[in-house]
Short mmCIF file of C-alpha atoms and ligand atoms in Angstrom, two decimals:
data_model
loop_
_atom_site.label_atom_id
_atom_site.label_comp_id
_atom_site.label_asym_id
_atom_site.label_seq_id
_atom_site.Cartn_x
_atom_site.Cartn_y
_atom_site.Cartn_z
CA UNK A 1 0.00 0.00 0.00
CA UNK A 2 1.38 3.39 -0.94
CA UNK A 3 1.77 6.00 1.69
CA UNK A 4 -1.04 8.19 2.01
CA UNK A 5 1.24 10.81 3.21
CA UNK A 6 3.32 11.02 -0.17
CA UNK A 7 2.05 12.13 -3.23
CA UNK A 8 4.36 11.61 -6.59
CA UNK A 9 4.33 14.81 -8.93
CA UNK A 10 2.02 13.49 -11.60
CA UNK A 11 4.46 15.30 -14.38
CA UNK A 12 7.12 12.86 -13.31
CA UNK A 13 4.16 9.63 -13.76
CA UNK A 14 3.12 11.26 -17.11
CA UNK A 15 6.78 12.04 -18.31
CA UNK A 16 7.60 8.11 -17.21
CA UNK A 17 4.49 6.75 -18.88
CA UNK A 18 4.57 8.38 -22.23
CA UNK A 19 8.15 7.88 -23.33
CA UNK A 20 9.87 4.82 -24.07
CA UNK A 21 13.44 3.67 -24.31
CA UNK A 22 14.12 5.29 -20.75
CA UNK A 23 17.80 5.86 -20.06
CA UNK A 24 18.85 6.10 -16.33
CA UNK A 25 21.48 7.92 -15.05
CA UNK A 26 22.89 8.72 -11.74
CA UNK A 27 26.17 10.42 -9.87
CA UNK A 28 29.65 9.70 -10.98
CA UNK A 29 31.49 7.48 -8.05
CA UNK A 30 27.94 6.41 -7.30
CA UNK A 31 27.34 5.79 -3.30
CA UNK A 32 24.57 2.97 -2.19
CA UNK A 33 22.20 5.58 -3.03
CA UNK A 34 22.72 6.27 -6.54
CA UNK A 35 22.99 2.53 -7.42
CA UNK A 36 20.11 1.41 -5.01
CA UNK A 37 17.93 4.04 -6.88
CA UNK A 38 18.92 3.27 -10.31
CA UNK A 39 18.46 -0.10 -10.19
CA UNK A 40 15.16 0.56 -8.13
CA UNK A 41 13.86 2.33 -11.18
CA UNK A 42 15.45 -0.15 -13.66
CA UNK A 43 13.25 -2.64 -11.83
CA UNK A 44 10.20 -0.69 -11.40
CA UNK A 45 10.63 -0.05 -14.88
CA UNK A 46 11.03 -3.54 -16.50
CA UNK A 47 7.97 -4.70 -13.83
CA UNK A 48 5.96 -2.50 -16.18
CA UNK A 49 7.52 -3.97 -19.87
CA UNK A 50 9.16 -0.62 -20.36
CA UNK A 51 12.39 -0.38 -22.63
CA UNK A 52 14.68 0.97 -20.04
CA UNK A 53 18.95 1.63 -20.46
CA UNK A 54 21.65 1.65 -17.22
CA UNK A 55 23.94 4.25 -17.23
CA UNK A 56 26.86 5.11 -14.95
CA UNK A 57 29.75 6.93 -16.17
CA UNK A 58 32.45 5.62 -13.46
CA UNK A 59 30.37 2.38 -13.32
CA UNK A 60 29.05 0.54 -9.65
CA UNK A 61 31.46 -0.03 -7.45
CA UNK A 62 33.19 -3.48 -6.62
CA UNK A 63 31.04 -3.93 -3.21
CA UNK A 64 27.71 -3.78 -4.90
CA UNK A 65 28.65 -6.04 -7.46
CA UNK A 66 26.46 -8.97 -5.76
CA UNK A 67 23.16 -6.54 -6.66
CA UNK A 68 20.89 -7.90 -9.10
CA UNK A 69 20.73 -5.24 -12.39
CA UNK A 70 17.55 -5.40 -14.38
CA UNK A 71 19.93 -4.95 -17.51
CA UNK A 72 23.30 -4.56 -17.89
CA UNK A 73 25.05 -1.57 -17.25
CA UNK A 74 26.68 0.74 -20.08
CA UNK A 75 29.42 2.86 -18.70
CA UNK A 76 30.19 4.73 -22.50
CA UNK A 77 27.29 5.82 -24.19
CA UNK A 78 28.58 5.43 -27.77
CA UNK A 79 27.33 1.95 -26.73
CA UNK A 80 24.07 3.09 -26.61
CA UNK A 81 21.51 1.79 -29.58
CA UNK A 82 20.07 4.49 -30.69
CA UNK A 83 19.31 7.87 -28.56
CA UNK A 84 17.01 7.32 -25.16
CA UNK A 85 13.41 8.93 -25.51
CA UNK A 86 13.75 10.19 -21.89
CA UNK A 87 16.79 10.19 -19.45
CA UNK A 88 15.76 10.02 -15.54
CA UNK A 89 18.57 11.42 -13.62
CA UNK A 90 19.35 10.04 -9.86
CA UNK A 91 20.46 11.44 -7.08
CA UNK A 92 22.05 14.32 -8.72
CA UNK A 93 21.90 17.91 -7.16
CA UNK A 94 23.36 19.23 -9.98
CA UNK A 95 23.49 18.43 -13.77
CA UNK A 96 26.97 18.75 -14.01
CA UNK A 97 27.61 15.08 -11.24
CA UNK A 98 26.00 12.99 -13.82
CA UNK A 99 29.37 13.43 -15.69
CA UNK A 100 30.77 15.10 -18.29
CA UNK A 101 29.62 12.57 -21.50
CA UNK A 102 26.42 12.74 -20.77
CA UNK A 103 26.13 16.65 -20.86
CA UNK A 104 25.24 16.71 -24.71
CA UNK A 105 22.64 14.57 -24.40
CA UNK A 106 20.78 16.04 -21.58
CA UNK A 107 20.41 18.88 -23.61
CA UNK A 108 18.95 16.46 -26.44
CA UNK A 109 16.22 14.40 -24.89
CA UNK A 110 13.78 15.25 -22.54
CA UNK A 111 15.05 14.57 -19.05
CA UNK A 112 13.25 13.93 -15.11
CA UNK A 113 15.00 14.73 -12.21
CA UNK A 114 14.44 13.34 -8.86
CA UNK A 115 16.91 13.73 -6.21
CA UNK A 116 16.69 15.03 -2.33
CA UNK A 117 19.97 17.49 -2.16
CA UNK A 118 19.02 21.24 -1.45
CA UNK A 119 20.10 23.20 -4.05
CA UNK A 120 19.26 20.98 -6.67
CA UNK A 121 18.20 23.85 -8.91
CA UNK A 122 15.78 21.78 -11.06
CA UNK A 123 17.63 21.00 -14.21
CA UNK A 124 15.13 18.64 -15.96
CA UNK A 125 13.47 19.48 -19.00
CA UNK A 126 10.53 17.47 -18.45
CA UNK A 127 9.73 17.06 -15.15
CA UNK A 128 11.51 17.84 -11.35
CA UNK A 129 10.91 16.32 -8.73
CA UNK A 130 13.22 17.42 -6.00
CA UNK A 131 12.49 17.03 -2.18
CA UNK A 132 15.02 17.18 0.54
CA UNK A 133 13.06 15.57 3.26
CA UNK A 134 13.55 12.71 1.69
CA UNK A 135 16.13 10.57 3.08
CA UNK A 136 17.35 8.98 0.09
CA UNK A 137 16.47 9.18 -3.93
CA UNK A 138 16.04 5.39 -3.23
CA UNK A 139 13.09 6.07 -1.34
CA UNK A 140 11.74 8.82 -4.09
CA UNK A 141 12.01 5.80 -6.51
CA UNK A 142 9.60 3.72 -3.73
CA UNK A 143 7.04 5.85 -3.87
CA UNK A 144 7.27 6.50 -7.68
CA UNK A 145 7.09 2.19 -8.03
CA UNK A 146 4.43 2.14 -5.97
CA UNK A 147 2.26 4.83 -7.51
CA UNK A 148 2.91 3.20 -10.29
CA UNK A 149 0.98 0.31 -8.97
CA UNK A 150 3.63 -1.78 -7.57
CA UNK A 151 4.72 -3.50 -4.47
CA UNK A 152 7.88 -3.68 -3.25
CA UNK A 153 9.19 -6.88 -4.07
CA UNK A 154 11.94 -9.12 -5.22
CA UNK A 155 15.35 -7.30 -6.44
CA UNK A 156 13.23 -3.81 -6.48
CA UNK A 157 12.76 -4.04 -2.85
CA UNK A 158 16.17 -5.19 -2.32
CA UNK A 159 17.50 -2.13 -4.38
CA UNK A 160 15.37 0.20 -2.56
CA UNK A 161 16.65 -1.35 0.93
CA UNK A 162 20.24 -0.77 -0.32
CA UNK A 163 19.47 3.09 -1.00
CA UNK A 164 17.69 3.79 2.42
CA UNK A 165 20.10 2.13 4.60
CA UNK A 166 23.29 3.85 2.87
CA UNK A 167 22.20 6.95 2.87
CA UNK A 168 20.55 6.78 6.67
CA UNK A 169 23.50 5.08 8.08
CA UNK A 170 20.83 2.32 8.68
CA UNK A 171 17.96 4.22 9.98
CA UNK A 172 20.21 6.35 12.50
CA UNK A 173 20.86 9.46 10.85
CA UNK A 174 18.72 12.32 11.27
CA UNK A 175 17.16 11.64 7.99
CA UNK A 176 15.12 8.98 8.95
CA UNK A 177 11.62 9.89 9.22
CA UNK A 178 8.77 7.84 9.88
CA UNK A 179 7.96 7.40 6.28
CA UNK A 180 11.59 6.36 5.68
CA UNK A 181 10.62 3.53 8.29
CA UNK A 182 7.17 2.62 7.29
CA UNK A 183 8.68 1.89 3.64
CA UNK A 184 11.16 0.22 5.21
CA UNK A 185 8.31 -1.93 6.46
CA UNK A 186 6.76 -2.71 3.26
CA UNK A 187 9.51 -4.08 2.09
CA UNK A 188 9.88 -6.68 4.30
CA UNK A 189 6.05 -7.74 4.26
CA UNK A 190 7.21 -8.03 0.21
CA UNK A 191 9.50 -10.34 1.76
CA UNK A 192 12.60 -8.64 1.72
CA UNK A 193 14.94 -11.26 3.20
CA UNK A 194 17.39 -8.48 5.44
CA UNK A 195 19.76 -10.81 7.45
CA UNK A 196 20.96 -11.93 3.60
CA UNK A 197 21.28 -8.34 2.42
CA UNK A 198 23.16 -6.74 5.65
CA UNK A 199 25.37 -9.84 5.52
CA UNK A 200 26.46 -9.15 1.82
CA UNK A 201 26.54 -4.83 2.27
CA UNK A 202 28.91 -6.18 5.82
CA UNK A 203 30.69 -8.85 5.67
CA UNK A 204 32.40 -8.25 2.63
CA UNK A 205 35.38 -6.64 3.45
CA UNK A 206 39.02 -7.22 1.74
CA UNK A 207 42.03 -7.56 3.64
CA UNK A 208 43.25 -4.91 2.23
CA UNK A 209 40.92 -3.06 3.47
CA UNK A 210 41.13 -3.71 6.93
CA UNK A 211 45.19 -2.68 7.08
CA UNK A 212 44.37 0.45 5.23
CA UNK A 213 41.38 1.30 8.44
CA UNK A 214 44.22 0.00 10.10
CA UNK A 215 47.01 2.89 9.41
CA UNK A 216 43.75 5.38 8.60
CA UNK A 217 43.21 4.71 12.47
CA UNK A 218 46.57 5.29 14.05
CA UNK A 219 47.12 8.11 11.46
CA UNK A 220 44.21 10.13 12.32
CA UNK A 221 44.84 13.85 13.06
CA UNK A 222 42.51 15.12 15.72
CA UNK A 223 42.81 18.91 15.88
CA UNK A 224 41.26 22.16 16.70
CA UNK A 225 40.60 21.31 20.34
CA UNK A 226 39.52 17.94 19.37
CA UNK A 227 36.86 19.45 17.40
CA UNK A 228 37.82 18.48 13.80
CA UNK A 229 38.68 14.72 13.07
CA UNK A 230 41.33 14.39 9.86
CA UNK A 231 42.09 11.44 7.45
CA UNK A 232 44.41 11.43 4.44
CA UNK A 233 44.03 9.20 2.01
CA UNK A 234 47.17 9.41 -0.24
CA UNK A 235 47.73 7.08 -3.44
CA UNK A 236 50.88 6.02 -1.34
CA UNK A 237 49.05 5.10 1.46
CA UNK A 238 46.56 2.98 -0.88
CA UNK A 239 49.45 1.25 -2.63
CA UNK A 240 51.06 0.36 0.74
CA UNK A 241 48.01 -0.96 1.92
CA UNK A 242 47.37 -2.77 -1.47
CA UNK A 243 43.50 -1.27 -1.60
CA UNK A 244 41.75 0.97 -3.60
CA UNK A 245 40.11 4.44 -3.39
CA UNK A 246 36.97 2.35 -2.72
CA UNK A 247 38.42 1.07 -0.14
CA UNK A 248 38.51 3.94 1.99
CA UNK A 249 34.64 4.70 1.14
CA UNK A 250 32.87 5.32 4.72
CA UNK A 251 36.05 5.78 6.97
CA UNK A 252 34.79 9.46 7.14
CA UNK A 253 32.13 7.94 9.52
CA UNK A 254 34.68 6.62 12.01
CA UNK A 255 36.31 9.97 12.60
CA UNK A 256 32.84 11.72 13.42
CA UNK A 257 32.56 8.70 16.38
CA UNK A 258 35.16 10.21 18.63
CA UNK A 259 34.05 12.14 21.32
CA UNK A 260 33.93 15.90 20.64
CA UNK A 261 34.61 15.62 17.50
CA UNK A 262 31.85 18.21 15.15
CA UNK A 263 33.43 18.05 12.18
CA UNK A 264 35.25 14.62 10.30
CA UNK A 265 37.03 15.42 7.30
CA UNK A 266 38.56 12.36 4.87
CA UNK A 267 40.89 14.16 2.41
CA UNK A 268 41.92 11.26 -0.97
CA UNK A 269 44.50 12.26 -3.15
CA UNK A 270 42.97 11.60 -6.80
CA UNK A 271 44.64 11.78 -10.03
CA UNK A 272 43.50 13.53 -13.11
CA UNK A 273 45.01 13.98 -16.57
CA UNK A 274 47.86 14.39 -14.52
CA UNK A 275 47.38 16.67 -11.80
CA UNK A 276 46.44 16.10 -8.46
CA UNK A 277 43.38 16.90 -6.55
CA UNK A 278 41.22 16.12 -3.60
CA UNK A 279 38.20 14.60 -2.93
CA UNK A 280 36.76 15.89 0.21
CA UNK A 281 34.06 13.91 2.49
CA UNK A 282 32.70 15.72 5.19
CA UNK A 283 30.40 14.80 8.16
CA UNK A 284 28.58 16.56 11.20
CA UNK A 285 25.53 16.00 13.45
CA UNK A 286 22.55 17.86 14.41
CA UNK A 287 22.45 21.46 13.70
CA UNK A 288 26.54 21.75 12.18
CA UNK A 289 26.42 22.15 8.58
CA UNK A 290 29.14 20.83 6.48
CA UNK A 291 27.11 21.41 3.04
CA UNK A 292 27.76 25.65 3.51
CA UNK A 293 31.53 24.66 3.58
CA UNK A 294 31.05 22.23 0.58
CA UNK A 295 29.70 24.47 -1.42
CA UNK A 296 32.32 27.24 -0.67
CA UNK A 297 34.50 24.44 -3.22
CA UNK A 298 32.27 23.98 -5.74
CA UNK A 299 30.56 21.14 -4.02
CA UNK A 300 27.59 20.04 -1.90
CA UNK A 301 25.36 17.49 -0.15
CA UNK A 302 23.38 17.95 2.51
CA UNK A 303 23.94 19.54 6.52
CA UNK A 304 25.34 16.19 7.97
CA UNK A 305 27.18 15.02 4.73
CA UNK A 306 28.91 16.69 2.06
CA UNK A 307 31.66 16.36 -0.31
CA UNK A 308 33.75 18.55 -2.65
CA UNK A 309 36.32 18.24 -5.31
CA UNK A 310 39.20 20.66 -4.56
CA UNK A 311 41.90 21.31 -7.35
CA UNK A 312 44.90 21.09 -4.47
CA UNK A 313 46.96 18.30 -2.92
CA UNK A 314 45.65 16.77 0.59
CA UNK A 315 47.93 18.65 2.61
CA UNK A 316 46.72 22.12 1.13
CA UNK A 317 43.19 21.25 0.92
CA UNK A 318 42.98 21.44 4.60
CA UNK A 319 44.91 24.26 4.66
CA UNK A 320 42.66 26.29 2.87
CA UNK A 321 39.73 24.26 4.28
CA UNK A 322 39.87 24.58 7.86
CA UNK A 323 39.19 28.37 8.08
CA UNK A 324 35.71 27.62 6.97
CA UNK A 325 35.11 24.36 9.06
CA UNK A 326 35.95 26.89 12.26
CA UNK A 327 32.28 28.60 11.14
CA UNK A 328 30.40 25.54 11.29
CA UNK A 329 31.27 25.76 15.96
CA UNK A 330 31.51 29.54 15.66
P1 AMP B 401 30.59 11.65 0.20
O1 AMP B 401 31.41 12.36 1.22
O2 AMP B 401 31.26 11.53 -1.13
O3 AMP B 401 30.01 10.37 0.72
O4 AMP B 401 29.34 12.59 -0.11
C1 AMP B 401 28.49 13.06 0.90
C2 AMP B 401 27.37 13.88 0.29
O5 AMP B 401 27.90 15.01 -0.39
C3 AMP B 401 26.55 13.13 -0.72
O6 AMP B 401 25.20 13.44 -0.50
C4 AMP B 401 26.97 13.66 -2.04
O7 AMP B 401 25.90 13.71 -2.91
C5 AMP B 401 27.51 15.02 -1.75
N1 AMP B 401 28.71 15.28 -2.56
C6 AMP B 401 29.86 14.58 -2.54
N2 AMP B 401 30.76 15.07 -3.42
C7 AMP B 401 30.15 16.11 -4.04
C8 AMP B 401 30.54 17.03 -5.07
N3 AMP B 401 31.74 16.98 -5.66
N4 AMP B 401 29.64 17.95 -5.46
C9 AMP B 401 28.42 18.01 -4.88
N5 AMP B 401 27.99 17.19 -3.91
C10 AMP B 401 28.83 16.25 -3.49
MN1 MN B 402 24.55 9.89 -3.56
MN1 MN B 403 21.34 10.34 -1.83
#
């Protein structure tokens, strides 16, 4: 049963249920939430007998591989047959995360956008659909299946469990609203079988990846009066440790668990066409918001969690950065 307390825009329904070959796209470096919601739809989408395309321009990463895909998914669109009749863009608060090939083509074909950051500024063509009480996208995409007239079942419920509990920290961030939990409910009277999902989302960790949590650990920087919690992830570091940038995906989390610590702050050194940069993950509780200094980088997110892509080494990213976390306690 859908909940009452939702209602679905109906241009996003009409946009869905008039176009066919519907290509769906999500965030580069896609989290649980990006891939939980595009598969979601894929599902939701095939459940109807609706031509329907994967896209991902950095691809899923390694630890959802086990995630059942309602069709395979294309990572270069010059594999594409054919252009889409619609694109549906995920978990995107802005047009630009979907990546850079796809830019031509959202100006081509008519495109939806549903996605719960603030600030989205409501890029689709066709329809927007933008909401950020929502916890997850994942959970947009639950209420869109199910006004579509379906239950939550099978791999669509599984997807959707994957979205909500990555981007909730399991139903303990701040996010979590009662509606996040009553869908969460639905799913498993579909029959969502949650002992076999947690076990393959957490127990399916590399060694690797346990001696690079190891040194991450004893390397972590704890400054400003124990106020701000720092990581660096250098591509030293990952070669040392024999893991990859995946790998370090959620340590972030651990630094925001010590006491007194408002602000944690993971800082990976990334590569491109030659120069180096740095991915920045921040997190904060309750009222401290992390998305204002975000978005002072060209990024964004939401209060709690944000991230940015800073054109500086690690070292001088939190240089430069730290001024502005000092605002989120002053
Ligand atoms: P992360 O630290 O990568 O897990 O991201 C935390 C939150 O910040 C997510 O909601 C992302 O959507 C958002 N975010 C991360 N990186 C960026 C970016 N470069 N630009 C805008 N938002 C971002
Ligand atoms: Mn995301
Ligand atoms: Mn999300």
């Amino acid at each position: 049963m859908p909940d009452s307390s939702v209602s679905v825009p109906a241009e996003v329904l009409k946009a869905l249920q008039t176009h066919d070959r519907i290509l769906i796209a999500a965030h580069a470096n896609p989290d649980g939430d990006a891939v939980g919601a595009s598969a979601a739809l894929g599902w939701a989408l095939r459940m109807l007998g609706r031509e329907t395309l994967l896209y991902n321009e950095t691809g899923f990463p390694d630890y959802l591989g086990w995630m059942r895909l309602p069709c395979p998914l294309l990572r270069d669109l010059s594999a594409l047959p054919g252009k889409p009749g619609l694109i549906v863009a995920l978990d995107s608060g802005d047009a630009g995360r979907l990546g850079e090939e796809l830019q031509t083509l959202l100006k081509e074909v008519p495109v939806v956008n549903i996605d719960h950051h603030q600030g989205n500024p409501g890029y689709g063509s066709a329809a927007n659909w933008v909401d950020p009480a929502m916890s997850a996208t994942g959970e947009m995409v639950g209420h869109l299946a199910e006004a579509l007239g379906l239950s939550l079942e099978g791999a669509l419920a599984e997807a959707v469990y994957v979205a909500l509990a990555s981007d909730t920290g399991s139903f303990s961030y701040g996010n979590t609203r009662a509606s996040t939990l009553r869908m969460a409910a639905r799913l498993l009277e579909g029959g969502l079988d949650i002992a076999s999902v947690r076990a393959r989302l957490d127990n399916n960790w590399s060694e690797s990846k346990l001696r690079l949590w190891g040194r991450l650990m004893s390397e972590a920087r704890i400054l400003d009066n124990g106020k701000l919690g720092v990581s660096i992830v250098s591509r030293a570091l990952l070669r040392e440790c024999g893991a990859s940038r995946e790998d370090a995906e959620g340590f972030v989390e651990q630094l925001r668990k010590i006491r007194g610590v408002r602000v944690a702050l993971l800082l990976r050194e990334e590569e491109r066409e030659g120069s180096i940069m740095t991915k920045v993950s921040l997190r904060s509780s309750g009222a401290d918001d992390v998305r204002k200094v975000a978005a002072q980088f060209g990024g964004g997110g939401h209060k709690n969690a944000a991230g940015a892509t800073v054109d500086l080494p690690p070292e001088k990213t939190l240089t430069v950065i730290q001024p502005y976390i000092r605002h989120v306690w002053n």
